[in-house]
Amino acid sequence: MKNAKEDGGFMGNSDIAIKKWLGNKERFADLFNGVVFQGSQIIRPEELEVVPGESDIIIEDKKRKPKGVQRYRDIVMCWKKEAALVILACENQSAVNYAMPVRTMLYDSLSYTDQVKQMWKEHEKEEKKVSGEEFLSRFCKEDKIVPVLSLVFYYGLSEWDGNRNLYEMFRWNQEDPSHIFMQKYISNYHINLVDAGNL
């Protein structure tokens, strides 16, 4: 049996091939139209703009030292339709990732955080007058961010047997009914899975 290191060349090549294949705007639009809009041609290739898949944020550790968190998404495109904007992202998986809900949630959160950060930079550049609450929030009351829609494109040979949402990853005590009440207050997070071999 080959280990991950021995298979690295093949897996790396397949990942590059899938990125190139889905990085085509027509195919990318077809994927989202097929999954999200049940085949209706809502997203048009000419409305898509490729954007960098890099997201990062600076956080402080316990000693208040800055620490960078950086992640790279496989394919990201901005869908510009009239005045509306949506960020469309696709994560390619050749193998099942059992922590995929957390991974995708982190990517989406970083995308939103980056938007908030960029918006505040614009306000500082314009020297916009802000309230105390807005200054503490680093976000103005009337500010709006762009929604992020992520798909997980799994092209492995076996059927996806991983977690599809955050609740499936939790260590619930099924004999204790209190977890049913807690679910009302603990947000779930679903992944939008495309299992290419088992559609």
Coordinates of N, CA and C in Angstrom, one line a residue:
M1 N 0.9 -1.2 0.0 CA 0.0 0.0 0.0 C 0.9 1.2 0.0
K2 N 0.6 2.2 -0.9 CA 1.4 3.4 -1.0 C 1.0 4.4 0.2
N3 N 2.0 5.1 0.7 CA 1.7 6.1 1.7 C 1.4 7.4 1.0
A4 N 1.0 8.4 1.8 CA 0.7 9.7 1.3 C 1.8 10.4 0.6
K5 N 3.0 10.1 1.1 CA 4.2 10.7 0.5 C 4.5 10.2 -0.8
E6 N 4.4 8.8 -1.0 CA 4.6 8.2 -2.3 C 3.5 8.6 -3.3
D7 N 2.3 8.9 -2.8 CA 1.2 9.3 -3.7 C 1.2 10.8 -4.0
G8 N 2.1 11.5 -3.4 CA 2.1 13.0 -3.4 C 2.1 13.5 -4.8
G9 N 3.0 12.9 -5.7 CA 3.1 13.4 -7.1 C 1.8 13.3 -7.8
F10 N 1.1 12.1 -7.7 CA -0.2 11.9 -8.4 C -1.2 12.8 -7.8
M11 N -1.3 12.9 -6.5 CA -2.4 13.7 -5.9 C -2.2 15.2 -6.2
G12 N -0.9 15.6 -6.2 CA -0.6 17.0 -6.6 C -1.0 17.3 -8.0
N13 N -0.7 16.4 -8.9 CA -1.0 16.6 -10.3 C -2.5 16.6 -10.5
S14 N -3.3 15.7 -9.9 CA -4.7 15.7 -10.0 C -5.3 17.0 -9.5
D15 N -4.8 17.5 -8.4 CA -5.3 18.7 -7.8 C -5.1 19.9 -8.8
I16 N -3.9 19.9 -9.4 CA -3.6 21.0 -10.4 C -4.6 20.9 -11.6
A17 N -4.8 19.7 -12.0 CA -5.7 19.5 -13.2 C -7.1 19.9 -12.9
I18 N -7.6 19.6 -11.7 CA -9.0 19.9 -11.3 C -9.1 21.5 -11.2
K19 N -8.1 22.1 -10.6 CA -8.1 23.5 -10.5 C -8.1 24.2 -11.8
K20 N -7.4 23.7 -12.8 CA -7.4 24.3 -14.1 C -8.7 24.0 -14.8
W21 N -9.2 22.8 -14.6 CA -10.5 22.4 -15.3 C -11.7 23.3 -14.8
L22 N -11.8 23.4 -13.4 CA -12.9 24.1 -12.8 C -12.6 25.7 -12.8
G23 N -11.3 26.0 -13.0 CA -11.0 27.4 -13.1 C -11.4 28.1 -14.4
N24 N -11.9 27.3 -15.3 CA -12.5 27.9 -16.5 C -13.9 28.5 -16.1
K25 N -14.1 29.7 -16.5 CA -15.3 30.5 -16.1 C -16.6 29.8 -16.5
E26 N -16.6 29.2 -17.7 CA -17.8 28.5 -18.2 C -18.1 27.3 -17.3
R27 N -17.1 26.5 -17.0 CA -17.3 25.3 -16.2 C -17.7 25.7 -14.8
F28 N -17.0 26.7 -14.2 CA -17.3 27.2 -12.9 C -18.7 27.7 -12.8
A29 N -19.2 28.4 -13.8 CA -20.6 28.9 -13.8 C -21.5 27.7 -13.9
D30 N -21.2 26.7 -14.7 CA -22.0 25.5 -14.9 C -22.2 24.7 -13.5
L31 N -21.0 24.6 -12.8 CA -21.0 23.9 -11.5 C -22.0 24.6 -10.5
F32 N -21.9 25.9 -10.4 CA -22.8 26.6 -9.4 C -24.2 26.6 -9.9
N33 N -24.4 26.8 -11.2 CA -25.8 26.8 -11.8 C -26.4 25.4 -11.5
G34 N -25.7 24.3 -11.7 CA -26.2 23.0 -11.6 C -26.5 22.7 -10.1
V35 N -25.6 23.1 -9.2 CA -25.8 22.7 -7.8 C -26.8 23.7 -7.1
V36 N -26.6 25.0 -7.3 CA -27.3 26.0 -6.5 C -28.7 26.3 -7.1
F37 N -28.7 26.4 -8.5 CA -29.9 26.9 -9.2 C -30.6 25.8 -10.0
Q38 N -30.3 24.5 -9.6 CA -30.9 23.3 -10.2 C -30.9 23.3 -11.7
G39 N -29.8 23.8 -12.3 CA -29.6 23.8 -13.8 C -30.0 25.1 -14.5
S40 N -30.7 26.0 -13.8 CA -31.1 27.2 -14.5 C -29.8 28.1 -14.7
Q41 N -29.7 28.7 -15.9 CA -28.5 29.5 -16.2 C -28.6 30.9 -15.6
I42 N -28.3 30.9 -14.3 CA -28.4 32.2 -13.6 C -27.1 32.9 -13.6
I43 N -26.0 32.2 -13.3 CA -24.7 32.8 -13.4 C -24.1 32.7 -14.8
R44 N -23.6 33.8 -15.3 CA -23.1 33.8 -16.7 C -21.6 34.0 -16.6
P45 N -20.8 33.2 -17.4 CA -19.3 33.3 -17.3 C -18.8 34.8 -17.4
E46 N -19.4 35.6 -18.2 CA -18.9 37.0 -18.4 C -19.2 37.8 -17.1
E47 N -20.0 37.3 -16.2 CA -20.3 38.0 -15.0 C -19.3 37.7 -13.9
L48 N -18.4 36.7 -14.2 CA -17.4 36.2 -13.2 C -16.0 36.9 -13.3
E49 N -15.4 37.1 -12.2 CA -14.1 37.7 -12.2 C -13.2 36.9 -11.2
V50 N -12.1 36.4 -11.7 CA -11.2 35.6 -10.8 C -10.6 36.5 -9.8
V51 N -10.6 36.1 -8.5 CA -10.0 36.9 -7.4 C -9.0 36.0 -6.7
P52 N -8.0 36.6 -6.0 CA -7.0 35.8 -5.3 C -7.7 35.0 -4.2
G53 N -7.2 33.7 -4.0 CA -7.8 32.8 -3.0 C -7.2 33.0 -1.6
E54 N -6.3 34.0 -1.5 CA -5.6 34.1 -0.2 C -6.4 34.9 0.8
S55 N -6.5 34.4 2.0 CA -7.1 35.1 3.1 C -6.2 35.1 4.3
D56 N -6.1 36.2 5.0 CA -5.3 36.2 6.2 C -5.8 37.2 7.2
I57 N -5.4 36.9 8.5 CA -5.8 37.8 9.6 C -4.7 37.8 10.6
I58 N -4.5 38.9 11.3 CA -3.5 39.0 12.4 C -4.3 38.9 13.7
I59 N -3.9 37.9 14.5 CA -4.6 37.8 15.8 C -3.5 37.9 16.9
E60 N -3.9 38.1 18.2 CA -2.9 38.2 19.3 C -3.0 36.9 20.1
D61 N -1.8 36.4 20.5 CA -1.8 35.2 21.3 C -1.9 35.6 22.8
K62 N -1.7 34.7 23.7 CA -2.0 35.0 25.2 C -1.0 36.1 25.7
K63 N 0.1 36.2 25.1 CA 1.1 37.2 25.5 C 1.0 38.5 24.7
R64 N -0.2 38.6 23.9 CA -0.5 39.8 23.1 C 0.5 40.0 22.0
K65 N 1.1 38.9 21.5 CA 2.0 39.0 20.4 C 1.2 38.7 19.1
P66 N 1.4 39.5 18.1 CA 0.7 39.3 16.8 C 1.1 38.0 16.2
K67 N 0.0 37.3 15.7 CA 0.3 36.0 15.0 C -0.6 36.0 13.8
G68 N 0.0 35.6 12.7 CA -0.8 35.6 11.4 C -1.4 34.3 11.1
V69 N -2.7 34.3 10.6 CA -3.4 33.1 10.2 C -3.7 33.3 8.7
Q70 N -3.2 32.4 7.9 CA -3.3 32.5 6.5 C -3.8 31.2 5.8
R71 N -4.7 31.4 4.9 CA -5.3 30.2 4.2 C -5.5 30.5 2.8
Y72 N -5.3 29.5 1.9 CA -5.5 29.6 0.5 C -6.6 28.7 0.0
R73 N -7.6 29.4 -0.7 CA -8.7 28.6 -1.3 C -8.3 28.2 -2.7
D74 N -8.9 27.1 -3.1 CA -8.6 26.6 -4.4 C -9.0 27.5 -5.6
I75 N -10.3 27.8 -5.7 CA -10.8 28.7 -6.7 C -11.8 29.7 -6.1
V76 N -11.6 30.9 -6.4 CA -12.5 32.0 -5.9 C -12.8 32.9 -7.1
M77 N -14.1 33.2 -7.3 CA -14.5 34.1 -8.3 C -15.6 35.1 -7.7
C78 N -15.5 36.3 -8.1 CA -16.5 37.3 -7.7 C -17.6 37.3 -8.8
W79 N -18.9 37.1 -8.4 CA -20.0 37.2 -9.3 C -20.6 38.5 -9.2
K80 N -20.4 39.3 -10.3 CA -21.0 40.7 -10.4 C -22.2 40.7 -11.3
K81 N -23.4 40.8 -10.6 CA -24.6 40.8 -11.4 C -25.3 42.1 -11.0
E82 N -25.3 43.1 -12.0 CA -25.9 44.4 -11.8 C -25.2 45.0 -10.6
A83 N -25.9 45.4 -9.5 CA -25.3 46.0 -8.4 C -24.9 45.0 -7.3
A84 N -25.4 43.8 -7.5 CA -25.2 42.7 -6.4 C -23.8 42.0 -6.7
L85 N -23.2 41.6 -5.6 CA -22.0 40.9 -5.6 C -22.1 39.7 -4.7
V86 N -21.5 38.6 -5.2 CA -21.4 37.4 -4.4 C -20.0 36.8 -4.6
I87 N -19.3 36.3 -3.5 CA -18.1 35.6 -3.7 C -18.3 34.2 -3.8
L88 N -17.9 33.5 -4.9 CA -18.2 32.1 -5.1 C -16.8 31.4 -4.9
A89 N -16.8 30.4 -4.0 CA -15.5 29.7 -3.7 C -15.7 28.2 -3.9
C90 N -14.7 27.5 -4.4 CA -14.8 26.0 -4.5 C -13.5 25.4 -4.0
E91 N -13.7 24.4 -3.1 CA -12.6 23.7 -2.5 C -12.6 22.3 -3.1
N92 N -11.5 21.9 -3.7 CA -11.4 20.6 -4.4 C -10.8 19.6 -3.4
Q93 N -11.4 18.4 -3.4 CA -11.0 17.4 -2.5 C -10.9 16.0 -3.2
S94 N -9.7 15.5 -3.2 CA -9.5 14.2 -3.8 C -9.6 13.1 -2.8
A95 N -9.6 13.5 -1.5 CA -9.8 12.5 -0.4 C -10.7 13.2 0.6
V96 N -11.4 12.3 1.4 CA -12.4 12.8 2.4 C -11.6 13.5 3.5
N97 N -12.2 14.7 3.8 CA -11.6 15.5 4.9 C -12.7 15.5 6.0
Y98 N -12.5 14.8 7.1 CA -13.5 14.6 8.1 C -13.7 15.9 8.9
A99 N -12.8 16.8 8.8 CA -13.0 18.1 9.5 C -13.5 19.2 8.5
M100 N -14.0 18.8 7.4 CA -14.4 19.8 6.3 C -15.3 20.9 6.8
P101 N -16.3 20.6 7.7 CA -17.2 21.7 8.1 C -16.4 22.8 8.8
V102 N -15.4 22.5 9.7 CA -14.6 23.4 10.4 C -13.7 24.2 9.4
R103 N -13.1 23.4 8.5 CA -12.2 24.0 7.5 C -12.9 25.0 6.6
T104 N -14.1 24.7 6.1 CA -14.8 25.6 5.3 C -15.3 26.8 6.0
M105 N -15.8 26.5 7.3 CA -16.2 27.6 8.1 C -15.1 28.6 8.4
L106 N -13.9 28.1 8.6 CA -12.7 29.0 8.8 C -12.5 29.8 7.5
Y107 N -12.5 29.2 6.4 CA -12.3 29.9 5.1 C -13.3 31.0 4.9
D108 N -14.6 30.7 5.1 CA -15.6 31.7 4.9 C -15.5 32.8 5.9
S109 N -15.2 32.5 7.2 CA -15.0 33.5 8.2 C -13.9 34.4 7.9
L110 N -12.7 33.9 7.4 CA -11.6 34.7 7.0 C -12.0 35.6 5.8
S111 N -12.8 35.1 4.9 CA -13.3 36.0 3.8 C -14.1 37.2 4.3
Y112 N -15.0 36.9 5.3 CA -15.8 38.0 5.9 C -15.0 38.9 6.7
T113 N -14.0 38.4 7.4 CA -13.1 39.2 8.2 C -12.3 40.1 7.4
D114 N -11.8 39.6 6.2 CA -11.1 40.4 5.3 C -11.9 41.5 4.7
Q115 N -13.2 41.2 4.4 CA -14.0 42.3 3.9 C -14.2 43.4 4.9
V116 N -14.4 43.0 6.2 CA -14.6 44.0 7.2 C -13.4 44.9 7.4
K117 N -12.2 44.2 7.3 CA -10.9 44.9 7.4 C -10.7 45.9 6.3
Q118 N -11.0 45.4 5.1 CA -10.8 46.3 3.9 C -11.8 47.5 3.9
M119 N -13.0 47.3 4.4 CA -14.0 48.4 4.5 C -13.5 49.4 5.4
W120 N -12.9 49.0 6.6 CA -12.5 49.9 7.6 C -11.3 50.7 7.0
K121 N -10.4 50.1 6.3 CA -9.2 50.8 5.7 C -9.7 51.9 4.7
E122 N -10.8 51.6 4.0 CA -11.4 52.6 3.1 C -11.9 53.8 3.9
H123 N -12.5 53.5 5.1 CA -13.1 54.6 5.9 C -11.9 55.5 6.5
E124 N -10.8 54.8 6.9 CA -9.7 55.5 7.4 C -9.0 56.4 6.3
K125 N -9.0 55.9 5.1 CA -8.4 56.6 4.0 C -9.2 57.8 3.7
E126 N -10.6 57.7 3.7 CA -11.5 58.8 3.5 C -11.6 59.7 4.7
E127 N -11.0 59.3 5.8 CA -11.1 60.1 7.1 C -12.6 60.3 7.5
K128 N -13.3 59.2 7.3 CA -14.8 59.3 7.6 C -15.0 59.5 9.1
K129 N -16.0 60.3 9.5 CA -16.3 60.6 10.9 C -17.2 59.4 11.4
V130 N -16.7 58.8 12.4 CA -17.4 57.6 13.0 C -17.7 57.8 14.4
S131 N -18.7 57.0 14.9 CA -19.1 57.0 16.3 C -18.1 56.2 17.1
G132 N -18.2 56.3 18.5 CA -17.4 55.5 19.3 C -17.6 54.0 19.1
E133 N -18.9 53.6 19.0 CA -19.2 52.2 18.8 C -18.6 51.7 17.5
E134 N -18.7 52.5 16.4 CA -18.2 52.1 15.1 C -16.7 52.0 15.2
F135 N -16.0 52.9 15.9 CA -14.6 52.8 16.0 C -14.1 51.5 16.7
L136 N -14.9 51.2 17.8 CA -14.5 49.9 18.5 C -14.8 48.7 17.7
S137 N -15.9 48.8 16.9 CA -16.3 47.6 16.0 C -15.4 47.5 14.8
R138 N -14.8 48.7 14.4 CA -14.0 48.7 13.1 C -15.0 48.4 12.0
F139 N -16.2 48.8 12.2 CA -17.3 48.5 11.2 C -18.4 49.5 11.4
C140 N -18.9 50.2 10.4 CA -19.9 51.2 10.5 C -21.3 50.6 10.5
K141 N -22.2 51.3 11.1 CA -23.6 50.8 11.2 C -24.2 50.5 9.9
E142 N -23.9 51.4 8.9 CA -24.5 51.2 7.6 C -23.7 50.3 6.6
D143 N -22.6 49.8 7.1 CA -21.7 49.0 6.2 C -22.4 47.6 5.9
K144 N -22.1 47.1 4.7 CA -22.6 45.8 4.4 C -21.5 45.0 3.7
I145 N -21.5 43.7 4.0 CA -20.5 42.9 3.4 C -21.1 42.0 2.3
V146 N -20.2 41.4 1.5 CA -20.7 40.5 0.4 C -20.8 39.1 0.8
P147 N -21.9 38.4 0.5 CA -22.1 37.0 0.9 C -21.0 36.1 0.2
V148 N -20.6 35.0 0.9 CA -19.7 34.0 0.4 C -20.4 32.7 0.3
L149 N -20.4 32.1 -0.9 CA -21.0 30.8 -1.2 C -19.9 29.8 -1.5
S150 N -19.7 28.8 -0.7 CA -18.7 27.9 -0.9 C -19.2 26.5 -1.3
L151 N -18.6 25.8 -2.2 CA -18.9 24.4 -2.6 C -17.6 23.6 -2.3
V152 N -17.9 22.4 -1.9 CA -16.8 21.4 -1.7 C -16.9 20.4 -2.9
F153 N -16.0 20.4 -3.8 CA -16.0 19.5 -5.0 C -15.1 18.3 -4.7
Y154 N -15.8 17.2 -4.4 CA -15.1 15.9 -4.0 C -15.1 15.0 -5.2
Y155 N -13.9 14.6 -5.7 CA -13.7 13.8 -6.8 C -13.0 12.5 -6.5
G156 N -13.0 12.0 -5.3 CA -12.4 10.8 -4.9 C -13.2 9.6 -5.4
L157 N -12.5 8.4 -5.4 CA -13.2 7.2 -6.0 C -14.2 6.6 -5.1
S158 N -14.0 6.7 -3.8 CA -15.0 6.2 -2.8 C -16.1 7.2 -2.5
E159 N -17.2 6.8 -2.0 CA -18.3 7.7 -1.7 C -17.9 8.5 -0.4
W160 N -18.2 9.8 -0.4 CA -17.9 10.7 0.7 C -18.6 10.1 2.0
D161 N -17.8 9.8 3.0 CA -18.4 9.3 4.3 C -18.0 10.2 5.4
G162 N -17.6 11.5 5.1 CA -17.2 12.4 6.1 C -18.4 13.2 6.6
N163 N -18.1 14.1 7.6 CA -19.1 15.0 8.2 C -19.6 16.0 7.2
R164 N -20.9 16.3 7.2 CA -21.4 17.3 6.3 C -21.9 18.5 7.0
N165 N -21.8 18.5 8.3 CA -22.1 19.7 9.1 C -21.4 19.7 10.5
L166 N -21.4 20.8 11.2 CA -20.7 20.9 12.4 C -21.3 20.0 13.5
Y167 N -22.6 19.9 13.5 CA -23.3 19.0 14.5 C -22.8 17.6 14.5
E168 N -22.5 17.1 13.3 CA -22.0 15.7 13.2 C -20.6 15.5 13.8
M169 N -19.9 16.6 14.0 CA -18.6 16.5 14.6 C -18.6 16.6 16.1
F170 N -19.7 17.0 16.7 CA -19.8 17.3 18.1 C -19.9 15.9 18.9
R171 N -19.3 15.9 20.1 CA -19.4 14.8 21.0 C -20.7 14.9 21.8
W172 N -21.8 14.8 21.2 CA -23.1 14.8 22.0 C -23.3 13.6 22.8
N173 N -23.8 13.7 24.0 CA -24.3 12.5 24.7 C -25.7 12.3 24.3
Q174 N -25.9 11.3 23.5 CA -27.2 11.0 22.9 C -28.2 10.6 24.0
E175 N -27.7 10.1 25.1 CA -28.6 9.7 26.2 C -29.1 10.9 27.1
D176 N -28.4 12.0 26.9 CA -28.7 13.2 27.7 C -29.5 14.1 26.7
P177 N -30.8 14.4 27.0 CA -31.6 15.2 26.1 C -31.2 16.7 26.1
S178 N -30.3 17.1 27.0 CA -30.0 18.5 27.1 C -29.3 19.0 25.8
H179 N -28.7 18.1 25.0 CA -28.1 18.6 23.7 C -29.1 19.1 22.7
I180 N -30.4 18.6 22.8 CA -31.4 19.0 21.9 C -31.8 20.5 22.2
F181 N -31.8 20.9 23.5 CA -32.0 22.3 23.9 C -30.8 23.2 23.5
M182 N -29.6 22.6 23.6 CA -28.4 23.4 23.3 C -28.3 23.7 21.8
Q183 N -28.9 22.9 21.0 CA -28.8 23.1 19.5 C -29.5 24.4 19.1
K184 N -30.4 24.8 19.9 CA -31.1 26.1 19.6 C -30.1 27.3 19.8
Y185 N -29.1 27.1 20.6 CA -28.1 28.2 20.8 C -26.8 28.0 20.2
I186 N -26.5 26.8 19.7 CA -25.2 26.5 19.1 C -25.4 26.5 17.6
S187 N -24.8 27.4 16.9 CA -25.1 27.5 15.4 C -24.4 26.3 14.7
N188 N -25.2 25.7 13.8 CA -24.7 24.6 13.0 C -24.0 25.2 11.7
Y189 N -23.2 24.5 11.0 CA -22.6 24.9 9.8 C -22.5 23.8 8.8
H190 N -23.2 23.9 7.7 CA -23.3 22.9 6.7 C -22.3 23.2 5.6
I191 N -21.8 22.1 5.0 CA -21.0 22.2 3.8 C -21.8 21.9 2.6
N192 N -21.6 22.6 1.5 CA -22.3 22.3 0.2 C -21.5 21.4 -0.6
L193 N -21.7 20.1 -0.4 CA -20.9 19.0 -1.0 C -21.4 18.6 -2.3
V194 N -20.4 18.5 -3.3 CA -20.7 17.9 -4.6 C -19.8 16.7 -4.7
D195 N -20.4 15.5 -4.5 CA -19.7 14.2 -4.6 C -19.8 13.8 -6.1
A196 N -18.7 14.1 -6.8 CA -18.8 14.0 -8.3 C -19.0 12.6 -8.8
G197 N -18.6 11.6 -8.0 CA -18.7 10.2 -8.4 C -20.1 9.6 -8.0
N198 N -20.8 10.3 -7.2 CA -22.1 9.8 -6.7 C -23.2 10.8 -6.7
L199 N -23.4 11.5 -7.8 CA -24.4 12.5 -8.0 C -25.7 11.8 -8.2

